Amino acid sequence: MHRYLLRRLLSLLGTLLGVTILIFLLVHLIPGDPVQYLLGDYPTEEQIAALNAQLGLDKPWIVQYFSFLGRLLQGDLGTSYITGYTVWQEIAERFPITFQLALYSVVLATIIGVLIGVISAVKQNTWIDRVVVFFSLIGISAPGFWIALFLIWIFAYRLPIFPISGYDGFFSLVLPSITLALGEAGMIARMTRSSMLDVIKQDYMRTAQAKGASQQWIIIRHGLQNAIIPVVTLIGLEFGALLAGAVVTETVFSLQGLGSLAIEAIGKRDLPTIQGLVFFIAFLFALTNLIVDLLYSLFDPRIKYE
């Protein structure tokens, strides 16, 4: 276990190093000059040269990259060109909303997806199975902004139960969470159904039936436990992706999360915020996948990390 964890941590460091190179190159290839944006219309040559020198943008790219990498090693994600706050401060202000939104969405999607996926597999080729498959496909295919607008029209406009936009506690995250959860639930349901169908055909399921165990016990104890590994992998990936910022959903509901921060930073050519934010998101995504891998043994004790 310790050797496996050490290998994964070394692999994580290598991945993050590669991410820093990609981030730096992509950010500097974005069209537009941050200096021009900051100075506005008609700046003088002296003003442009002075600001380039102040921000370190007059140095060769390789020097800028190692300066960026050096700051990262010290835990410094940089300082926003626009607000003057550190990127850590910007993230600390926006991250709680995105984290709550991702957590509520994943929990809701997991409950719905696993439940209807198991029912669909057990009732294979019945009308229940066809209904679950149909609605799973609808959930996956429907655009997030369309679901968001539909929910707003029903539950915020026609029935004023939830706020239309903005963040004001738990209730303001209900509709955004449902918006994200519907698509995630569809994917989890299809994965659960597929895994359960493979497990149901196994000999140990028939053996358990022959011993007189109840159908519910067989499904949960022998079926779901053996089918859950790919579902857990999918849930981990989706949670990591949601932490990266559900840009469309945050925009529709006017939530000031990481997704909206990324959009603002790109629009204003705020290079330190873009670089720091993307690195932070990549780190979260890699860490989430590592945690998911380590959780495998909890669901299936046969898995050994050697």
PDB file of C-alpha atoms in Angstrom:
ATOM      1  CA  MET A   1       0.000   0.000   0.000  1.00  0.00           C
ATOM      2  CA  HIS A   2       2.746   2.464   0.938  1.00  0.00           C
ATOM      3  CA  ARG A   3       4.750   1.659  -2.195  1.00  0.00           C
ATOM      4  CA  TYR A   4       1.653   2.056  -4.347  1.00  0.00           C
ATOM      5  CA  LEU A   5       0.853   5.393  -2.706  1.00  0.00           C
ATOM      6  CA  LEU A   6       4.445   6.590  -3.216  1.00  0.00           C
ATOM      7  CA  ARG A   7       4.310   5.627  -6.908  1.00  0.00           C
ATOM      8  CA  ARG A   8       1.012   7.425  -7.363  1.00  0.00           C
ATOM      9  CA  LEU A   9       2.311  10.553  -5.642  1.00  0.00           C
ATOM     10  CA  LEU A  10       5.393  10.582  -7.878  1.00  0.00           C
ATOM     11  CA  SER A  11       3.135  10.080 -10.884  1.00  0.00           C
ATOM     12  CA  LEU A  12       0.973  12.954  -9.631  1.00  0.00           C
ATOM     13  CA  LEU A  13       4.000  15.252  -9.424  1.00  0.00           C
ATOM     14  CA  GLY A  14       5.018  14.313 -12.984  1.00  0.00           C
ATOM     15  CA  THR A  15       1.515  14.988 -14.221  1.00  0.00           C
ATOM     16  CA  LEU A  16       1.380  18.379 -12.530  1.00  0.00           C
ATOM     17  CA  LEU A  17       4.763  19.312 -13.997  1.00  0.00           C
ATOM     18  CA  GLY A  18       3.431  18.517 -17.467  1.00  0.00           C
ATOM     19  CA  VAL A  19       0.313  20.535 -16.661  1.00  0.00           C
ATOM     20  CA  THR A  20       2.408  23.605 -15.796  1.00  0.00           C
ATOM     21  CA  ILE A  21       4.054  23.473 -19.234  1.00  0.00           C
ATOM     22  CA  LEU A  22       0.722  23.132 -21.026  1.00  0.00           C
ATOM     23  CA  ILE A  23      -0.872  25.889 -18.944  1.00  0.00           C
ATOM     24  CA  PHE A  24       1.983  28.288 -19.605  1.00  0.00           C
ATOM     25  CA  LEU A  25       2.024  27.661 -23.346  1.00  0.00           C
ATOM     26  CA  LEU A  26      -1.751  27.808 -23.791  1.00  0.00           C
ATOM     27  CA  VAL A  27      -2.172  30.927 -21.676  1.00  0.00           C
ATOM     28  CA  HIS A  28       0.496  32.783 -23.633  1.00  0.00           C
ATOM     29  CA  LEU A  29      -1.069  31.710 -26.932  1.00  0.00           C
ATOM     30  CA  ILE A  30      -4.422  33.294 -26.040  1.00  0.00           C
ATOM     31  CA  PRO A  31      -5.010  36.186 -28.447  1.00  0.00           C
ATOM     32  CA  GLY A  32      -4.797  39.633 -26.897  1.00  0.00           C
ATOM     33  CA  ASP A  33      -2.244  41.582 -24.890  1.00  0.00           C
ATOM     34  CA  PRO A  34      -2.918  42.002 -21.146  1.00  0.00           C
ATOM     35  CA  VAL A  35      -0.819  45.164 -21.137  1.00  0.00           C
ATOM     36  CA  GLN A  36      -3.014  46.738 -23.813  1.00  0.00           C
ATOM     37  CA  TYR A  37      -6.089  45.731 -21.813  1.00  0.00           C
ATOM     38  CA  LEU A  38      -4.737  47.267 -18.598  1.00  0.00           C
ATOM     39  CA  LEU A  39      -3.610  50.530 -20.208  1.00  0.00           C
ATOM     40  CA  GLY A  40      -6.761  51.017 -22.235  1.00  0.00           C
ATOM     41  CA  ASP A  41      -6.865  52.941 -25.518  1.00  0.00           C
ATOM     42  CA  TYR A  42      -3.906  54.844 -26.937  1.00  0.00           C
ATOM     43  CA  PRO A  43      -1.129  54.066 -24.427  1.00  0.00           C
ATOM     44  CA  THR A  44       2.311  55.485 -25.145  1.00  0.00           C
ATOM     45  CA  GLU A  45       5.289  53.301 -26.007  1.00  0.00           C
ATOM     46  CA  GLU A  46       6.895  54.260 -22.695  1.00  0.00           C
ATOM     47  CA  GLN A  47       3.826  53.178 -20.729  1.00  0.00           C
ATOM     48  CA  ILE A  48       3.710  49.823 -22.550  1.00  0.00           C
ATOM     49  CA  ALA A  49       7.415  49.196 -21.978  1.00  0.00           C
ATOM     50  CA  ALA A  50       7.202  50.181 -18.305  1.00  0.00           C
ATOM     51  CA  LEU A  51       4.227  47.891 -17.580  1.00  0.00           C
ATOM     52  CA  ASN A  52       5.782  45.003 -19.509  1.00  0.00           C
ATOM     53  CA  ALA A  53       8.898  45.372 -17.358  1.00  0.00           C
ATOM     54  CA  GLN A  54       6.847  45.657 -14.163  1.00  0.00           C
ATOM     55  CA  LEU A  55       4.899  42.456 -14.936  1.00  0.00           C
ATOM     56  CA  GLY A  56       7.970  40.591 -16.189  1.00  0.00           C
ATOM     57  CA  LEU A  57       6.434  40.144 -19.636  1.00  0.00           C
ATOM     58  CA  ASP A  58       9.488  41.601 -21.365  1.00  0.00           C
ATOM     59  CA  LYS A  59      11.581  38.565 -20.440  1.00  0.00           C
ATOM     60  CA  PRO A  60      11.983  35.459 -22.642  1.00  0.00           C
ATOM     61  CA  TRP A  61       9.265  32.829 -22.305  1.00  0.00           C
ATOM     62  CA  ILE A  62      11.644  30.286 -20.756  1.00  0.00           C
ATOM     63  CA  VAL A  63      12.546  32.770 -18.003  1.00  0.00           C
ATOM     64  CA  GLN A  64       8.867  33.549 -17.418  1.00  0.00           C
ATOM     65  CA  TYR A  65       8.072  29.820 -17.215  1.00  0.00           C
ATOM     66  CA  PHE A  66      10.738  29.054 -14.610  1.00  0.00           C
ATOM     67  CA  SER A  67       9.671  32.127 -12.656  1.00  0.00           C
ATOM     68  CA  PHE A  68       6.082  30.762 -12.723  1.00  0.00           C
ATOM     69  CA  LEU A  69       7.314  27.292 -11.701  1.00  0.00           C
ATOM     70  CA  GLY A  70       9.464  28.717  -8.906  1.00  0.00           C
ATOM     71  CA  ARG A  71       6.511  30.571  -7.434  1.00  0.00           C
ATOM     72  CA  LEU A  72       4.366  27.439  -7.637  1.00  0.00           C
ATOM     73  CA  LEU A  73       6.956  25.460  -5.667  1.00  0.00           C
ATOM     74  CA  GLN A  74       6.636  28.091  -2.957  1.00  0.00           C
ATOM     75  CA  GLY A  75       2.838  27.813  -3.000  1.00  0.00           C
ATOM     76  CA  ASP A  76       2.422  31.154  -4.757  1.00  0.00           C
ATOM     77  CA  LEU A  77      -0.172  31.121  -7.566  1.00  0.00           C
ATOM     78  CA  GLY A  78       0.514  34.733  -8.479  1.00  0.00           C
ATOM     79  CA  THR A  79      -1.332  38.035  -8.160  1.00  0.00           C
ATOM     80  CA  SER A  80      -4.211  39.186 -10.338  1.00  0.00           C
ATOM     81  CA  TYR A  81      -3.387  41.960 -12.803  1.00  0.00           C
ATOM     82  CA  ILE A  82      -6.929  43.281 -12.496  1.00  0.00           C
ATOM     83  CA  THR A  83      -7.884  43.174  -8.808  1.00  0.00           C
ATOM     84  CA  GLY A  84      -4.448  43.173  -7.190  1.00  0.00           C
ATOM     85  CA  TYR A  85      -5.488  40.276  -4.949  1.00  0.00           C
ATOM     86  CA  THR A  86      -3.512  37.051  -4.847  1.00  0.00           C
ATOM     87  CA  VAL A  87      -4.943  34.177  -6.878  1.00  0.00           C
ATOM     88  CA  TRP A  88      -5.314  32.224  -3.629  1.00  0.00           C
ATOM     89  CA  GLN A  89      -7.597  34.990  -2.322  1.00  0.00           C
ATOM     90  CA  GLU A  90      -9.630  34.925  -5.537  1.00  0.00           C
ATOM     91  CA  ILE A  91      -9.977  31.132  -5.328  1.00  0.00           C
ATOM     92  CA  ALA A  92     -10.774  31.167  -1.606  1.00  0.00           C
ATOM     93  CA  GLU A  93     -13.632  33.572  -2.281  1.00  0.00           C
ATOM     94  CA  ARG A  94     -15.157  31.567  -5.162  1.00  0.00           C
ATOM     95  CA  PHE A  95     -14.295  27.939  -4.314  1.00  0.00           C
ATOM     96  CA  PRO A  96     -16.884  27.349  -1.515  1.00  0.00           C
ATOM     97  CA  ILE A  97     -19.769  27.939  -3.932  1.00  0.00           C
ATOM     98  CA  THR A  98     -18.327  25.625  -6.569  1.00  0.00           C
ATOM     99  CA  PHE A  99     -17.514  22.947  -3.976  1.00  0.00           C
ATOM    100  CA  GLN A 100     -21.027  23.005  -2.516  1.00  0.00           C
ATOM    101  CA  LEU A 101     -22.543  22.908  -5.992  1.00  0.00           C
ATOM    102  CA  ALA A 102     -20.357  19.964  -7.045  1.00  0.00           C
ATOM    103  CA  LEU A 103     -20.976  18.069  -3.792  1.00  0.00           C
ATOM    104  CA  TYR A 104     -24.769  18.458  -3.859  1.00  0.00           C
ATOM    105  CA  SER A 105     -24.866  17.542  -7.553  1.00  0.00           C
ATOM    106  CA  VAL A 106     -22.752  14.408  -7.163  1.00  0.00           C
ATOM    107  CA  VAL A 107     -24.630  13.184  -4.089  1.00  0.00           C
ATOM    108  CA  LEU A 108     -27.988  13.686  -5.812  1.00  0.00           C
ATOM    109  CA  ALA A 109     -26.771  12.146  -9.075  1.00  0.00           C
ATOM    110  CA  THR A 110     -25.285   9.137  -7.250  1.00  0.00           C
ATOM    111  CA  ILE A 111     -28.470   8.399  -5.318  1.00  0.00           C
ATOM    112  CA  ILE A 112     -30.686   8.691  -8.399  1.00  0.00           C
ATOM    113  CA  GLY A 113     -28.269   7.062 -10.842  1.00  0.00           C
ATOM    114  CA  VAL A 114     -27.346   4.012  -8.746  1.00  0.00           C
ATOM    115  CA  LEU A 115     -30.957   3.408  -7.672  1.00  0.00           C
ATOM    116  CA  ILE A 116     -32.521   3.521 -11.123  1.00  0.00           C
ATOM    117  CA  GLY A 117     -29.506   1.749 -12.660  1.00  0.00           C
ATOM    118  CA  VAL A 118     -29.943  -1.225 -10.323  1.00  0.00           C
ATOM    119  CA  ILE A 119     -33.715  -1.302 -10.876  1.00  0.00           C
ATOM    120  CA  SER A 120     -33.205  -1.147 -14.637  1.00  0.00           C
ATOM    121  CA  ALA A 121     -30.762  -4.080 -14.579  1.00  0.00           C
ATOM    122  CA  VAL A 122     -32.969  -6.222 -12.351  1.00  0.00           C
ATOM    123  CA  LYS A 123     -35.984  -5.448 -14.563  1.00  0.00           C
ATOM    124  CA  GLN A 124     -34.088  -5.921 -17.815  1.00  0.00           C
ATOM    125  CA  ASN A 125     -36.186  -5.828 -20.999  1.00  0.00           C
ATOM    126  CA  THR A 126     -39.337  -4.736 -19.151  1.00  0.00           C
ATOM    127  CA  TRP A 127     -41.158  -1.395 -19.553  1.00  0.00           C
ATOM    128  CA  ILE A 128     -39.369  -0.144 -16.398  1.00  0.00           C
ATOM    129  CA  ASP A 129     -35.995  -0.836 -18.016  1.00  0.00           C
ATOM    130  CA  ARG A 130     -37.021   0.977 -21.205  1.00  0.00           C
ATOM    131  CA  VAL A 131     -38.307   3.997 -19.255  1.00  0.00           C
ATOM    132  CA  VAL A 132     -35.040   4.243 -17.266  1.00  0.00           C
ATOM    133  CA  VAL A 133     -32.926   3.943 -20.415  1.00  0.00           C
ATOM    134  CA  PHE A 134     -35.064   6.571 -22.159  1.00  0.00           C
ATOM    135  CA  PHE A 135     -34.840   9.110 -19.335  1.00  0.00           C
ATOM    136  CA  SER A 136     -31.117   8.414 -18.853  1.00  0.00           C
ATOM    137  CA  LEU A 137     -30.586   9.271 -22.490  1.00  0.00           C
ATOM    138  CA  ILE A 138     -32.678  12.440 -22.102  1.00  0.00           C
ATOM    139  CA  GLY A 139     -30.634  13.487 -19.056  1.00  0.00           C
ATOM    140  CA  ILE A 140     -27.333  12.952 -20.875  1.00  0.00           C
ATOM    141  CA  SER A 141     -28.437  14.586 -24.119  1.00  0.00           C
ATOM    142  CA  ALA A 142     -30.335  17.632 -22.848  1.00  0.00           C
ATOM    143  CA  PRO A 143     -28.178  20.796 -22.821  1.00  0.00           C
ATOM    144  CA  GLY A 144     -27.480  22.087 -19.325  1.00  0.00           C
ATOM    145  CA  PHE A 145     -28.649  25.624 -20.110  1.00  0.00           C
ATOM    146  CA  TRP A 146     -31.978  24.287 -21.418  1.00  0.00           C
ATOM    147  CA  ILE A 147     -32.576  22.259 -18.228  1.00  0.00           C
ATOM    148  CA  ALA A 148     -31.577  25.299 -16.156  1.00  0.00           C
ATOM    149  CA  LEU A 149     -34.020  27.606 -17.965  1.00  0.00           C
ATOM    150  CA  PHE A 150     -36.795  25.009 -17.714  1.00  0.00           C
ATOM    151  CA  LEU A 151     -36.270  24.619 -13.941  1.00  0.00           C
ATOM    152  CA  ILE A 152     -36.147  28.396 -13.473  1.00  0.00           C
ATOM    153  CA  TRP A 153     -39.423  28.792 -15.365  1.00  0.00           C
ATOM    154  CA  ILE A 154     -41.181  26.106 -13.283  1.00  0.00           C
ATOM    155  CA  PHE A 155     -39.710  26.473  -9.782  1.00  0.00           C
ATOM    156  CA  ALA A 156     -38.619  30.108  -9.667  1.00  0.00           C
ATOM    157  CA  TYR A 157     -41.084  31.913 -11.971  1.00  0.00           C
ATOM    158  CA  ARG A 158     -44.358  29.937 -12.050  1.00  0.00           C
ATOM    159  CA  LEU A 159     -43.892  28.485  -8.550  1.00  0.00           C
ATOM    160  CA  PRO A 160     -41.649  30.960  -6.699  1.00  0.00           C
ATOM    161  CA  ILE A 161     -40.052  28.378  -4.432  1.00  0.00           C
ATOM    162  CA  PHE A 162     -36.391  28.950  -5.209  1.00  0.00           C
ATOM    163  CA  PRO A 163     -34.458  32.120  -6.164  1.00  0.00           C
ATOM    164  CA  ILE A 164     -33.904  32.734  -9.853  1.00  0.00           C
ATOM    165  CA  SER A 165     -30.241  33.651  -9.575  1.00  0.00           C
ATOM    166  CA  GLY A 166     -27.445  34.618  -7.204  1.00  0.00           C
ATOM    167  CA  TYR A 167     -26.115  32.906  -4.107  1.00  0.00           C
ATOM    168  CA  ASP A 168     -27.958  33.186  -0.818  1.00  0.00           C
ATOM    169  CA  GLY A 169     -27.401  29.904   0.985  1.00  0.00           C
ATOM    170  CA  PHE A 170     -28.546  26.343   0.403  1.00  0.00           C
ATOM    171  CA  PHE A 171     -31.832  27.088  -1.380  1.00  0.00           C
ATOM    172  CA  SER A 172     -30.080  29.079  -4.084  1.00  0.00           C
ATOM    173  CA  LEU A 173     -28.056  25.964  -5.001  1.00  0.00           C
ATOM    174  CA  VAL A 174     -31.010  23.579  -5.301  1.00  0.00           C
ATOM    175  CA  LEU A 175     -31.902  24.333  -8.936  1.00  0.00           C
ATOM    176  CA  PRO A 176     -28.243  24.509 -10.130  1.00  0.00           C
ATOM    177  CA  SER A 177     -27.543  21.191  -8.379  1.00  0.00           C
ATOM    178  CA  ILE A 178     -30.549  19.523 -10.031  1.00  0.00           C
ATOM    179  CA  THR A 179     -29.453  20.932 -13.395  1.00  0.00           C
ATOM    180  CA  LEU A 180     -26.039  19.329 -13.092  1.00  0.00           C
ATOM    181  CA  ALA A 181     -27.273  16.161 -11.385  1.00  0.00           C
ATOM    182  CA  LEU A 182     -29.706  15.161 -14.142  1.00  0.00           C
ATOM    183  CA  GLY A 183     -26.968  14.671 -16.711  1.00  0.00           C
ATOM    184  CA  GLU A 184     -24.640  13.002 -14.206  1.00  0.00           C
ATOM    185  CA  ALA A 185     -27.426  10.704 -12.988  1.00  0.00           C
ATOM    186  CA  GLY A 186     -28.061   9.541 -16.547  1.00  0.00           C
ATOM    187  CA  MET A 187     -24.430   8.505 -17.005  1.00  0.00           C
ATOM    188  CA  ILE A 188     -24.233   6.841 -13.582  1.00  0.00           C
ATOM    189  CA  ALA A 189     -27.487   4.964 -14.245  1.00  0.00           C
ATOM    190  CA  ARG A 190     -26.213   3.593 -17.555  1.00  0.00           C
ATOM    191  CA  MET A 191     -22.896   2.561 -16.010  1.00  0.00           C
ATOM    192  CA  THR A 192     -24.629   0.933 -13.025  1.00  0.00           C
ATOM    193  CA  ARG A 193     -27.053  -0.922 -15.296  1.00  0.00           C
ATOM    194  CA  SER A 194     -24.238  -2.215 -17.496  1.00  0.00           C
ATOM    195  CA  SER A 195     -22.119  -3.360 -14.542  1.00  0.00           C
ATOM    196  CA  MET A 196     -25.067  -4.977 -12.794  1.00  0.00           C
ATOM    197  CA  LEU A 197     -26.047  -6.910 -15.925  1.00  0.00           C
ATOM    198  CA  ASP A 198     -22.544  -8.418 -16.022  1.00  0.00           C
ATOM    199  CA  VAL A 199     -22.652  -9.324 -12.337  1.00  0.00           C
ATOM    200  CA  ILE A 200     -26.163 -10.788 -12.386  1.00  0.00           C
ATOM    201  CA  LYS A 201     -24.973 -13.498 -14.795  1.00  0.00           C
ATOM    202  CA  GLN A 202     -22.222 -14.690 -12.444  1.00  0.00           C
ATOM    203  CA  ASP A 203     -22.395 -18.085 -10.724  1.00  0.00           C
ATOM    204  CA  TYR A 204     -22.200 -16.654  -7.196  1.00  0.00           C
ATOM    205  CA  MET A 205     -25.469 -14.802  -7.771  1.00  0.00           C
ATOM    206  CA  ARG A 206     -27.232 -18.053  -8.675  1.00  0.00           C
ATOM    207  CA  THR A 207     -25.563 -19.765  -5.723  1.00  0.00           C
ATOM    208  CA  ALA A 208     -26.880 -17.104  -3.355  1.00  0.00           C
ATOM    209  CA  GLN A 209     -30.361 -17.572  -4.802  1.00  0.00           C
ATOM    210  CA  ALA A 210     -30.110 -21.334  -4.356  1.00  0.00           C
ATOM    211  CA  LYS A 211     -29.243 -20.810  -0.677  1.00  0.00           C
ATOM    212  CA  GLY A 212     -32.533 -18.982  -0.212  1.00  0.00           C
ATOM    213  CA  ALA A 213     -31.201 -15.463   0.352  1.00  0.00           C
ATOM    214  CA  SER A 214     -33.670 -12.669  -0.242  1.00  0.00           C
ATOM    215  CA  GLN A 215     -33.632 -10.867  -3.588  1.00  0.00           C
ATOM    216  CA  GLN A 216     -32.796  -7.519  -1.941  1.00  0.00           C
ATOM    217  CA  TRP A 217     -29.859  -9.023  -0.043  1.00  0.00           C
ATOM    218  CA  ILE A 218     -28.481 -10.700  -3.157  1.00  0.00           C
ATOM    219  CA  ILE A 219     -28.718  -7.487  -5.181  1.00  0.00           C
ATOM    220  CA  ILE A 220     -27.082  -5.270  -2.545  1.00  0.00           C
ATOM    221  CA  ARG A 221     -24.580  -7.660  -0.930  1.00  0.00           C
ATOM    222  CA  HIS A 222     -23.408  -9.656  -3.939  1.00  0.00           C
ATOM    223  CA  GLY A 223     -24.547  -7.658  -6.956  1.00  0.00           C
ATOM    224  CA  LEU A 224     -24.007  -3.984  -6.215  1.00  0.00           C
ATOM    225  CA  GLN A 225     -20.808  -4.528  -4.228  1.00  0.00           C
ATOM    226  CA  ASN A 226     -19.183  -6.273  -7.191  1.00  0.00           C
ATOM    227  CA  ALA A 227     -20.568  -3.871  -9.775  1.00  0.00           C
ATOM    228  CA  ILE A 228     -19.725  -0.649  -7.968  1.00  0.00           C
ATOM    229  CA  ILE A 229     -16.036  -0.191  -8.950  1.00  0.00           C
ATOM    230  CA  PRO A 230     -16.601   1.303 -12.441  1.00  0.00           C
ATOM    231  CA  VAL A 231     -19.444   3.384 -11.025  1.00  0.00           C
ATOM    232  CA  VAL A 232     -17.152   4.796  -8.320  1.00  0.00           C
ATOM    233  CA  THR A 233     -14.576   5.623 -11.005  1.00  0.00           C
ATOM    234  CA  LEU A 234     -17.194   7.506 -12.993  1.00  0.00           C
ATOM    235  CA  ILE A 235     -18.437   9.368  -9.912  1.00  0.00           C
ATOM    236  CA  GLY A 236     -14.887  10.431  -9.051  1.00  0.00           C
ATOM    237  CA  LEU A 237     -14.251  11.712 -12.560  1.00  0.00           C
ATOM    238  CA  GLU A 238     -17.526  13.608 -12.620  1.00  0.00           C
ATOM    239  CA  PHE A 239     -16.881  15.151  -9.205  1.00  0.00           C
ATOM    240  CA  GLY A 240     -13.452  16.292 -10.357  1.00  0.00           C
ATOM    241  CA  ALA A 241     -14.959  17.734 -13.518  1.00  0.00           C
ATOM    242  CA  LEU A 242     -17.614  19.606 -11.537  1.00  0.00           C
ATOM    243  CA  LEU A 243     -14.953  21.072  -9.246  1.00  0.00           C
ATOM    244  CA  ALA A 244     -13.357  22.421 -12.388  1.00  0.00           C
ATOM    245  CA  GLY A 245     -16.341  24.692 -12.588  1.00  0.00           C
ATOM    246  CA  ALA A 246     -19.713  24.140 -14.167  1.00  0.00           C
ATOM    247  CA  VAL A 247     -19.314  27.228 -16.314  1.00  0.00           C
ATOM    248  CA  VAL A 248     -22.683  27.204 -18.069  1.00  0.00           C
ATOM    249  CA  THR A 249     -24.702  26.464 -14.948  1.00  0.00           C
ATOM    250  CA  GLU A 250     -22.866  29.074 -12.873  1.00  0.00           C
ATOM    251  CA  THR A 251     -23.428  31.626 -15.619  1.00  0.00           C
ATOM    252  CA  VAL A 252     -27.147  30.913 -16.008  1.00  0.00           C
ATOM    253  CA  PHE A 253     -27.741  31.132 -12.240  1.00  0.00           C
ATOM    254  CA  SER A 254     -25.281  34.041 -11.726  1.00  0.00           C
ATOM    255  CA  LEU A 255     -23.216  32.077  -9.208  1.00  0.00           C
ATOM    256  CA  GLN A 256     -19.778  33.501  -8.452  1.00  0.00           C
ATOM    257  CA  GLY A 257     -17.865  30.218  -8.503  1.00  0.00           C
ATOM    258  CA  LEU A 258     -14.639  29.067 -10.133  1.00  0.00           C
ATOM    259  CA  GLY A 259     -16.276  28.762 -13.548  1.00  0.00           C
ATOM    260  CA  SER A 260     -17.328  32.402 -13.616  1.00  0.00           C
ATOM    261  CA  LEU A 261     -13.896  33.409 -12.258  1.00  0.00           C
ATOM    262  CA  ALA A 262     -12.236  31.594 -15.170  1.00  0.00           C
ATOM    263  CA  ILE A 263     -14.500  33.302 -17.710  1.00  0.00           C
ATOM    264  CA  GLU A 264     -13.797  36.735 -16.209  1.00  0.00           C
ATOM    265  CA  ALA A 265     -10.037  36.116 -16.115  1.00  0.00           C
ATOM    266  CA  ILE A 266      -9.939  34.980 -19.754  1.00  0.00           C
ATOM    267  CA  GLY A 267     -12.027  37.941 -20.878  1.00  0.00           C
ATOM    268  CA  LYS A 268      -9.687  40.384 -19.132  1.00  0.00           C
ATOM    269  CA  ARG A 269      -6.455  38.609 -20.158  1.00  0.00           C
ATOM    270  CA  ASP A 270      -5.592  38.204 -16.468  1.00  0.00           C
ATOM    271  CA  LEU A 271      -2.739  35.740 -17.050  1.00  0.00           C
ATOM    272  CA  PRO A 272      -1.764  35.018 -13.404  1.00  0.00           C
ATOM    273  CA  THR A 273      -5.369  34.231 -12.473  1.00  0.00           C
ATOM    274  CA  ILE A 274      -5.819  31.960 -15.501  1.00  0.00           C
ATOM    275  CA  GLN A 275      -2.550  30.112 -14.835  1.00  0.00           C
ATOM    276  CA  GLY A 276      -3.129  29.766 -11.092  1.00  0.00           C
ATOM    277  CA  LEU A 277      -6.760  28.756 -11.448  1.00  0.00           C
ATOM    278  CA  VAL A 278      -6.109  26.112 -14.111  1.00  0.00           C
ATOM    279  CA  PHE A 279      -3.251  24.646 -12.055  1.00  0.00           C
ATOM    280  CA  PHE A 280      -5.454  24.562  -8.951  1.00  0.00           C
ATOM    281  CA  ILE A 281      -8.225  22.797 -10.890  1.00  0.00           C
ATOM    282  CA  ALA A 282      -5.772  20.290 -12.396  1.00  0.00           C
ATOM    283  CA  PHE A 283      -4.416  19.562  -8.919  1.00  0.00           C
ATOM    284  CA  LEU A 284      -7.934  18.985  -7.556  1.00  0.00           C
ATOM    285  CA  PHE A 285      -8.788  16.703 -10.464  1.00  0.00           C
ATOM    286  CA  ALA A 286      -5.631  14.605 -10.008  1.00  0.00           C
ATOM    287  CA  LEU A 287      -6.114  14.441  -6.234  1.00  0.00           C
ATOM    288  CA  THR A 288      -9.739  13.340  -6.627  1.00  0.00           C
ATOM    289  CA  ASN A 289      -8.689  10.507  -8.933  1.00  0.00           C
ATOM    290  CA  LEU A 290      -6.004   9.407  -6.471  1.00  0.00           C
ATOM    291  CA  ILE A 291      -8.548   9.303  -3.639  1.00  0.00           C
ATOM    292  CA  VAL A 292     -10.971   7.312  -5.814  1.00  0.00           C
ATOM    293  CA  ASP A 293      -8.245   4.776  -6.615  1.00  0.00           C
ATOM    294  CA  LEU A 294      -7.472   4.379  -2.915  1.00  0.00           C
ATOM    295  CA  LEU A 295     -11.163   3.846  -2.147  1.00  0.00           C
ATOM    296  CA  TYR A 296     -11.374   0.802  -4.421  1.00  0.00           C
ATOM    297  CA  SER A 297     -10.185  -1.553  -1.676  1.00  0.00           C
ATOM    298  CA  LEU A 298     -13.008  -0.386   0.593  1.00  0.00           C
ATOM    299  CA  PHE A 299     -15.585  -1.574  -1.937  1.00  0.00           C
ATOM    300  CA  ASP A 300     -13.699  -4.684  -3.011  1.00  0.00           C
ATOM    301  CA  PRO A 301     -11.210  -6.132  -0.440  1.00  0.00           C
ATOM    302  CA  ARG A 302      -9.787  -8.421  -3.161  1.00  0.00           C
ATOM    303  CA  ILE A 303      -7.989  -5.412  -4.680  1.00  0.00           C
ATOM    304  CA  LYS A 304      -4.383  -5.199  -3.497  1.00  0.00           C
ATOM    305  CA  TYR A 305      -2.147  -2.188  -4.019  1.00  0.00           C
ATOM    306  CA  GLU A 306       1.078  -4.004  -4.789  1.00  0.00           C
TER     307      GLU A 306
END
